[in-house]
Tab-separated table of C-alpha atoms in Angstrom:
chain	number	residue	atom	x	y	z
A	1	UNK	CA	0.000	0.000	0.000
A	2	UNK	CA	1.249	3.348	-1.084
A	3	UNK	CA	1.757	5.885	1.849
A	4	UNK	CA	-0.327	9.212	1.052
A	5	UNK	CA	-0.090	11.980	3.675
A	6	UNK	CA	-3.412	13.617	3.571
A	7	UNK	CA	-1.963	17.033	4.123
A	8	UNK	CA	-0.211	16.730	0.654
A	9	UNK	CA	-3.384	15.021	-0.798
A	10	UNK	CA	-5.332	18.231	0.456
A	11	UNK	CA	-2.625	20.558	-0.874
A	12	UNK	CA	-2.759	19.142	-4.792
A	13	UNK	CA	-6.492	20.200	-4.431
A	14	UNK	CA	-6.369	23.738	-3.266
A	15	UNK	CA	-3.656	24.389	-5.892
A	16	UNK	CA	-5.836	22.731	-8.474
A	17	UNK	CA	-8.750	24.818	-7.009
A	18	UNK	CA	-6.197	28.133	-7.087
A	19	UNK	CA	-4.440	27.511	-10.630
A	20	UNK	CA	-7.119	25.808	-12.378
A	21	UNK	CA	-4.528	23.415	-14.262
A	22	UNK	CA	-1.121	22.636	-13.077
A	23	UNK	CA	1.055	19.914	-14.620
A	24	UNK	CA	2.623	16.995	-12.697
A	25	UNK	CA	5.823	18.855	-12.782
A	26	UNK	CA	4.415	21.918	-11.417
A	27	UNK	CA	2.579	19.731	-8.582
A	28	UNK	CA	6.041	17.920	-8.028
A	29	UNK	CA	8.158	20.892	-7.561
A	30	UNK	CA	5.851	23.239	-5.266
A	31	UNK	CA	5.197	19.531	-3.035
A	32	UNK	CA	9.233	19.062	-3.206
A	33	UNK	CA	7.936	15.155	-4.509
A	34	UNK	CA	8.653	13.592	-7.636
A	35	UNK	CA	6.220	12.666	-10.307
A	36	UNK	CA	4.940	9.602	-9.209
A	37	UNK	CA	4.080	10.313	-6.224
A	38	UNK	CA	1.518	13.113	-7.930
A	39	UNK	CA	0.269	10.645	-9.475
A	40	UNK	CA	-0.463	8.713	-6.122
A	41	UNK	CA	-1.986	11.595	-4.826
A	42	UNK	CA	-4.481	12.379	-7.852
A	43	UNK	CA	-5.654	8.974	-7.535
A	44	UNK	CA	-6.118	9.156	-3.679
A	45	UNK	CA	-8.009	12.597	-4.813
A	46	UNK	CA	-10.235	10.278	-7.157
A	47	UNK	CA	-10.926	7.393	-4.838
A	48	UNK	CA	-12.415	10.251	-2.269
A	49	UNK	CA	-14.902	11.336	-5.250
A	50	UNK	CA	-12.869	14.168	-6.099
A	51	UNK	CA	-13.445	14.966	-9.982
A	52	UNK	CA	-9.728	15.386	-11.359
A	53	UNK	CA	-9.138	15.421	-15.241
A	54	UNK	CA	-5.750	14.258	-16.731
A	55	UNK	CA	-5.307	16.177	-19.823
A	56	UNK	CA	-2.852	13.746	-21.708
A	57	UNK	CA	0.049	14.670	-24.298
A	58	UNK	CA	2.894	16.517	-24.293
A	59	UNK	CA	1.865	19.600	-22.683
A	60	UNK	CA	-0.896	17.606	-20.554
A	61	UNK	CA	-1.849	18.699	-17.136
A	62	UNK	CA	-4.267	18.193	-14.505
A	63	UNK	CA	-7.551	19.750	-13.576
A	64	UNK	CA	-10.271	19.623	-11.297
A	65	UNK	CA	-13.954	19.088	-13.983
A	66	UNK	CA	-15.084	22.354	-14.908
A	67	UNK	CA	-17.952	24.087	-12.066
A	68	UNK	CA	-16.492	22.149	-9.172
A	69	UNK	CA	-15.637	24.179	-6.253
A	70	UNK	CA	-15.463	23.329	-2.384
A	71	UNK	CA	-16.794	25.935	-0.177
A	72	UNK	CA	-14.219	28.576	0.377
A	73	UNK	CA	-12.871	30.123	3.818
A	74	UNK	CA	-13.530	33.523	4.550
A	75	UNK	CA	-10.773	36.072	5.282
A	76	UNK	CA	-10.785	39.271	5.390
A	77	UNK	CA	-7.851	41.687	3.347
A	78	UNK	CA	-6.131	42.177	6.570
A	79	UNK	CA	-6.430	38.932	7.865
A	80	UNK	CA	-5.446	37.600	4.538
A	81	UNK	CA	-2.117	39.285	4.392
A	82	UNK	CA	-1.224	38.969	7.991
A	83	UNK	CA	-1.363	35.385	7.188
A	84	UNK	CA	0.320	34.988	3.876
A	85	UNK	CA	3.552	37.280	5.570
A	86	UNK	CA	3.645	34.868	8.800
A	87	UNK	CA	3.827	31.795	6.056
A	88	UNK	CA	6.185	33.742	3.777
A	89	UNK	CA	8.263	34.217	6.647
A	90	UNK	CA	8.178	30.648	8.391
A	91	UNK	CA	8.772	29.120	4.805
A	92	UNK	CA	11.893	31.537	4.533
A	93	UNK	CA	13.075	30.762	7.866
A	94	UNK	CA	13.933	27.282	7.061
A	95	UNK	CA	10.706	25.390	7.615
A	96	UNK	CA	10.695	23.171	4.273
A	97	UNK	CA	9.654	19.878	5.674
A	98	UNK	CA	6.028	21.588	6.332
A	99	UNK	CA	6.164	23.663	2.878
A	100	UNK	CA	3.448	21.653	1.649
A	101	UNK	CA	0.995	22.741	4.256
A	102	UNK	CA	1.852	26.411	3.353
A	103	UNK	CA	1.845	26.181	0.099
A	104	UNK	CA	-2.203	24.936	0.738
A	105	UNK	CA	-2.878	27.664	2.526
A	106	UNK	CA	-1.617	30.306	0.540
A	107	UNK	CA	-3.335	28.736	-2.300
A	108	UNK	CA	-6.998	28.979	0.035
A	109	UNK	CA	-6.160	32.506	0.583
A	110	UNK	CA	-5.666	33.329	-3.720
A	111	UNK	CA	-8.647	31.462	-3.927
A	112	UNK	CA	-11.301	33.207	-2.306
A	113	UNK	CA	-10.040	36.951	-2.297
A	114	UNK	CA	-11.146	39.692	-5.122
A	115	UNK	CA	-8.617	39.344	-7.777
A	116	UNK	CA	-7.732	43.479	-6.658
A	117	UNK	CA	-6.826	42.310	-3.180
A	118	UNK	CA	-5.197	38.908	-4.639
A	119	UNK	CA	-2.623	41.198	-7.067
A	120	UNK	CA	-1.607	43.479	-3.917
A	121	UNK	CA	-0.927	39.872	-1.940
A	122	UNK	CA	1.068	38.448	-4.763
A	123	UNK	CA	3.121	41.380	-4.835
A	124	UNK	CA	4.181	40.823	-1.406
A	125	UNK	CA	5.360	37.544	-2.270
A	126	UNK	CA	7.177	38.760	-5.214
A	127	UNK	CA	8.665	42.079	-4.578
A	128	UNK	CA	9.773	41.648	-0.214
A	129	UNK	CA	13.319	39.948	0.679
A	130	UNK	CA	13.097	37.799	3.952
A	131	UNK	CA	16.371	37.068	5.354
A	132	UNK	CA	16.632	34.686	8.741
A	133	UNK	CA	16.020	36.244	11.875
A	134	UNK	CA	13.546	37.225	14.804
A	135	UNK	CA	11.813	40.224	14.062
A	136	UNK	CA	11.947	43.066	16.631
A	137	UNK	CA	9.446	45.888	15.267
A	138	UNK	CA	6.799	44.851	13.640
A	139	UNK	CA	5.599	46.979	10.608
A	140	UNK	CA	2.244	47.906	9.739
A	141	UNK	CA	0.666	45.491	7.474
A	142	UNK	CA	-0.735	48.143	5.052
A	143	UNK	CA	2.956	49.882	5.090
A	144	UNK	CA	3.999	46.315	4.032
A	145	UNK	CA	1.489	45.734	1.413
A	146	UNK	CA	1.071	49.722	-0.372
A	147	UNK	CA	5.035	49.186	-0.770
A	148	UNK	CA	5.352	46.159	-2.335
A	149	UNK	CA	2.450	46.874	-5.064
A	150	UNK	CA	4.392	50.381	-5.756
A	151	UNK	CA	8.028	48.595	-5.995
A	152	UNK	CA	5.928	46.243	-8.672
A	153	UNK	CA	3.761	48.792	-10.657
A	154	UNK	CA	7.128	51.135	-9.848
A	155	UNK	CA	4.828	54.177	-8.642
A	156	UNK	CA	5.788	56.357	-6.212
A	157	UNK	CA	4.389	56.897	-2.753
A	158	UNK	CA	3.968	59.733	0.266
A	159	UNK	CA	5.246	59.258	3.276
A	160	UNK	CA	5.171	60.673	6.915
A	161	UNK	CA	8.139	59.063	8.197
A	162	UNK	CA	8.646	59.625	12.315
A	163	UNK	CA	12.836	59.623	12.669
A	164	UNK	CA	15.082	58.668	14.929
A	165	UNK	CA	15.391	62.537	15.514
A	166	UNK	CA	11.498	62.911	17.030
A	167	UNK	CA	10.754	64.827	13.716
A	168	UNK	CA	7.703	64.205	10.972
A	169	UNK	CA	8.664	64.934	7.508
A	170	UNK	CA	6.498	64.297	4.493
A	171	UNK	CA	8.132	63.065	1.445
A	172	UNK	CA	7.508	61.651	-2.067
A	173	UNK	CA	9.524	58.651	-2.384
A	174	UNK	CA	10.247	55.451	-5.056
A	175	UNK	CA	10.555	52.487	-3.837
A	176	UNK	CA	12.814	49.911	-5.094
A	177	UNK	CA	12.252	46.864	-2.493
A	178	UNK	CA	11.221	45.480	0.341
A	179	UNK	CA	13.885	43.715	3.141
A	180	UNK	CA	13.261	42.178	6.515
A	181	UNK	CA	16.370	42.277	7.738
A	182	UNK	CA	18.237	41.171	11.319
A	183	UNK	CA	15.126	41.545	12.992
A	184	UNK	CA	13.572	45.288	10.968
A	185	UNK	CA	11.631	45.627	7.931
A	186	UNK	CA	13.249	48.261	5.571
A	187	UNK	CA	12.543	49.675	2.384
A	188	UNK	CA	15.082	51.084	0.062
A	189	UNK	CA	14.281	53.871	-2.959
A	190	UNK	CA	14.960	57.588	-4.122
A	191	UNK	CA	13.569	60.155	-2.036
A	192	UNK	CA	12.647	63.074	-3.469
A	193	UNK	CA	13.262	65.237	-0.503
A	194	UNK	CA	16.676	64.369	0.201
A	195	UNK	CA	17.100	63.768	-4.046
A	196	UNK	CA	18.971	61.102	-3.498
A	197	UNK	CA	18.664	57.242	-2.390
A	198	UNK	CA	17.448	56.737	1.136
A	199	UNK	CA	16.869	53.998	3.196
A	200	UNK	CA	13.655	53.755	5.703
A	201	UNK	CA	12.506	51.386	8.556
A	202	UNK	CA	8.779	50.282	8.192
A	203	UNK	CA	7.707	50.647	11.809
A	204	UNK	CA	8.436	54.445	11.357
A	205	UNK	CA	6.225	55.094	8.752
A	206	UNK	CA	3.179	57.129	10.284
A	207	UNK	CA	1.532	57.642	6.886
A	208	UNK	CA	1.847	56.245	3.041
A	209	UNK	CA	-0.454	56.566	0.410
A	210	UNK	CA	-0.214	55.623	-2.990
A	211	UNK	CA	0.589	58.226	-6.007
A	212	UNK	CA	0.127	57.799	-9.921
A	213	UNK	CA	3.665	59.209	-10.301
A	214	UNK	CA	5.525	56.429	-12.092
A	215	UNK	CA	9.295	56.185	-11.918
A	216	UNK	CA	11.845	53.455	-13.201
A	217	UNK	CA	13.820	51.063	-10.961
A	218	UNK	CA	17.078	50.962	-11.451
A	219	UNK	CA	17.908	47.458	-13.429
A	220	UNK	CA	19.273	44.711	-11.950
A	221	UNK	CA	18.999	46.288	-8.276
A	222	UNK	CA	19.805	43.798	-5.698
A	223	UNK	CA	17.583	45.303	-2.186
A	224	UNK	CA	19.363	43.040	0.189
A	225	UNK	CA	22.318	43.738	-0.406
A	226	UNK	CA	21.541	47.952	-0.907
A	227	UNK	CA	20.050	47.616	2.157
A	228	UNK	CA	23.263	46.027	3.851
A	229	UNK	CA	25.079	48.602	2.306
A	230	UNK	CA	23.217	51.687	3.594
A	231	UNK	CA	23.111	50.213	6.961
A	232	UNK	CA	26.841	49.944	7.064
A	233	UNK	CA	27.078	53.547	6.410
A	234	UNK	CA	24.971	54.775	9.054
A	235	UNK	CA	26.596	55.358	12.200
A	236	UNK	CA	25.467	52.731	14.694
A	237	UNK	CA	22.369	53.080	16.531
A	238	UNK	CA	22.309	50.328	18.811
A	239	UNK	CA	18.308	48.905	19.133
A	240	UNK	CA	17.611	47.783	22.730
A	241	UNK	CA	15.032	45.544	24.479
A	242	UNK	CA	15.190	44.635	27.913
A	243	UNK	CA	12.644	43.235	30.503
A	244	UNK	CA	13.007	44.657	33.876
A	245	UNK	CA	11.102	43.140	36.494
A	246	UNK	CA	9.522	45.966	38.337
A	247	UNK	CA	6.681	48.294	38.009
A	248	UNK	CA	6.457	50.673	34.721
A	249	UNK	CA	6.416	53.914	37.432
A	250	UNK	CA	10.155	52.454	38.759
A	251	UNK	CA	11.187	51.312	35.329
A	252	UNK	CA	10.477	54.535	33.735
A	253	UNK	CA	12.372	56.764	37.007
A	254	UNK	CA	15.664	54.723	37.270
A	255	UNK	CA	15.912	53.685	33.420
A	256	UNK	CA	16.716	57.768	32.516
A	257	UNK	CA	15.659	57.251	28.864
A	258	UNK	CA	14.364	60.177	27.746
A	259	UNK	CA	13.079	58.009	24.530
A	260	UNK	CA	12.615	54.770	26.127
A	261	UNK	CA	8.989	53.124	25.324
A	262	UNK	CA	7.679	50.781	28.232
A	263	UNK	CA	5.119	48.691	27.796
A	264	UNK	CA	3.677	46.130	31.001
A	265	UNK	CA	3.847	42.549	30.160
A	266	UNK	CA	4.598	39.791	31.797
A	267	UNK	CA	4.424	41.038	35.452
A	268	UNK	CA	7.415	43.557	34.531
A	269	UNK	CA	8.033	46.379	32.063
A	270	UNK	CA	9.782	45.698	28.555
A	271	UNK	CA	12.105	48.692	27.538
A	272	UNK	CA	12.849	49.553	24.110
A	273	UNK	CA	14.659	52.315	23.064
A	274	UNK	CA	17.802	53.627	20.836
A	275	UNK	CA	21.333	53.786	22.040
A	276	UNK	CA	24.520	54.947	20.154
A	277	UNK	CA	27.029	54.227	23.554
A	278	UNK	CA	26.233	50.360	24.651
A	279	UNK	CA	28.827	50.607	27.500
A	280	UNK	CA	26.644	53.196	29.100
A	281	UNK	CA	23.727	50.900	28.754
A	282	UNK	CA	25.390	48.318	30.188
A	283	UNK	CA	26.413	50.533	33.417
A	284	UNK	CA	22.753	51.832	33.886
A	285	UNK	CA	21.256	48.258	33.987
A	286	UNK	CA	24.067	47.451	36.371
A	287	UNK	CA	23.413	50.304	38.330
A	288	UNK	CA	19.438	49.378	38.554
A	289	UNK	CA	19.453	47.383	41.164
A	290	UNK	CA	16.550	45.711	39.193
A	291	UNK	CA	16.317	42.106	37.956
A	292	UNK	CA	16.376	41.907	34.286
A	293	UNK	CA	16.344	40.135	30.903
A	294	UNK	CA	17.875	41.141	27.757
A	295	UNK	CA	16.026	40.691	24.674
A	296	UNK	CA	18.079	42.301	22.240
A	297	UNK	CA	21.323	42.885	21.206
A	298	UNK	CA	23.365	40.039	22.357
A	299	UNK	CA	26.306	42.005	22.831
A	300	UNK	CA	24.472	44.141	25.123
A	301	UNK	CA	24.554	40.717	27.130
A	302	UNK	CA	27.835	40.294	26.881
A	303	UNK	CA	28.895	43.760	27.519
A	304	UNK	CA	27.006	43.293	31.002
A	305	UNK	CA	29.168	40.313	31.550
A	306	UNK	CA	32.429	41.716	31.120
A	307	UNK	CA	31.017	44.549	33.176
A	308	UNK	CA	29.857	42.259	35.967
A	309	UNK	CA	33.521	40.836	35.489
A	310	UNK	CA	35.215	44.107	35.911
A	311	UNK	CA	33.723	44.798	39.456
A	312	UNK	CA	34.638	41.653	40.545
A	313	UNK	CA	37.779	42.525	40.428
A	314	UNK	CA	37.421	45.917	42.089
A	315	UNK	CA	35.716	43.595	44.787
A	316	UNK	CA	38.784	41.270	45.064
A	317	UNK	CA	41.382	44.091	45.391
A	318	UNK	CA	42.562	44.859	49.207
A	319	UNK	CA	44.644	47.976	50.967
A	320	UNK	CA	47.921	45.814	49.846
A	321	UNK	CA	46.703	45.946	45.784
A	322	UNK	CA	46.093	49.727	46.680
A	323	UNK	CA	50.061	49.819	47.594
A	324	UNK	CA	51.430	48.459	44.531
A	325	UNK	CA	49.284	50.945	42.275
């Protein structure tokens, strides 16, 4: 008896439901399965009562009979994309041996949306760069999706982009990709205020709104690696996440961060905030007196260690040490 894994059985017919035909190669490659094994699955499909077609021939594929449809799952346009990013993003992270059970879903969620709403989720797929890591600042989903239709239809948008200064400027910008990157979503382009290219973090954006300006994308432009590049070139900004456990009115009087944002979870206060001097950040957590857990960066960790380390050793020294100084 052949072994058919009813998640992959289930898959082959939302993609058949999405695509209307797909060929056995097709099937094969987005199942990561070869050949006969689709064909093990189409016949599991037709035992159930399932109407598949084989179109035979050269260019032959398969189909589900013409008018059959299984009722479809409801999702709304926000819902929708949340969900296609978190797959996107699991799939990217390494996840293959449950790709077919993505690639189902994402096929459910083409299915039943208006094909308007199903081109702006496509372009997501197509035009963002996911690169492995945790994310620590979430963008906003519509930031995420007006984007990536502009870097595919390459028109331009308007921002109101909050920066690191405090400050709210407007600007008409082109945008050339979409990266998550070491934890941040970024987007790379010209901006027309600054007339020249600019990178921007999504979870800054206050305000974006689509423009009929068009402009042309540079050929050939690789985002991740423009994005590494303008990151290198910005002097370091070090982005910090701690949990203190303590009460937000104590976190927020001994943490001196004039743009610190606490939030209450988890019985405690998480911190996050900007830094540019890590040594400094490592002395005022010291100097708490607070228990605490640090999120993000790791070598804010270690920095604490060495730290830790250091007055040891002032501990250790005696009147005698004193005299040989």
């Amino acid at each position: 008896m052949v072994y058919r894994p009813t998640a992959r059985v289930l898959t082959v017919l939302e993609l058949l439901q999405a695509h209307g035909r797909m060929t056995g190669n097709e099937l094969a490659h987005r199942l990561e399965v070869n050949i006969r094994t689709v064909r093990d699955y189409i016949e599991t499909l037709s035992d159930l009562g399932i109407p598949v077609e084989a179109e035979r021939g050269r260019y032959g594929a398969y189909r589900l009979r013409p008018g059959y449809k299984l009722p479809p799952l409801i999702f709304t346009e926000d819902e929708a994309l949340a969900l296609t990013l978190s797959l996107m993003m699991a799939r990217e992270n390494g996840l293959a041996q449950t790709s077919p059970a993505f690639e189902g879903t994402l096929a459910k969620i083409e299915r039943v949306l208006p094909i308007s709403t199903r081109e702006r989720i496509q372009a997501v797929g197509e035009t963002v760069v996911f690169e492995n890591s945790s994310a620590h600042a979430a963008p906003s989903i519509v930031a995420v999706m007006m984007l990536s239709t502009a870097v595919q239809s390459e028109r331009s948008v308007r921002l109101s982009y909050h920066t690191p200064g405090s400050e709210v400027t407007e600007r008409l910008f082109d945008p050339y990709g979409v990266v998550a990157h070491e934890g941040f979503w970024y987007t790379i382009g010209y901006c027309h205020l600054r007339q020249a290219q600019r990178l921007f973090r999504l979870d800054r954006i206050v305000k974006i709104e689509t423009t009929s300006e068009p402009f042309r994308r540079p050929e050939s432009f690789e985002t991740l690696s423009a994005v590494q590049s303008a990151l290198a070139s910005v002097p370091r900004v070090w982005q910090v996440e701690v949990w203190l456990e303590t009460t937000l009115e104590e976190a927020q009087r001994q943490s001196r961060l004039s743009k610190g944002h606490f939030t209450e979870v988890n019985q405690g206060v998480l911190v996050r905030s900007e830094v540019g001097d890590l040594p400094w950040m490592a002395r005022l957590l010291a100097g708490m007196g607070l228990p605490f857990v640090i999120h993000h960066p790791p070598e804010l960790r270690e920095m604490v260690r060495q730290y830790a380390l250091t007055l040891m050793g002032y501990a250790e020294r005696t009147r005698e040490d004193q005299a040989e100084v």
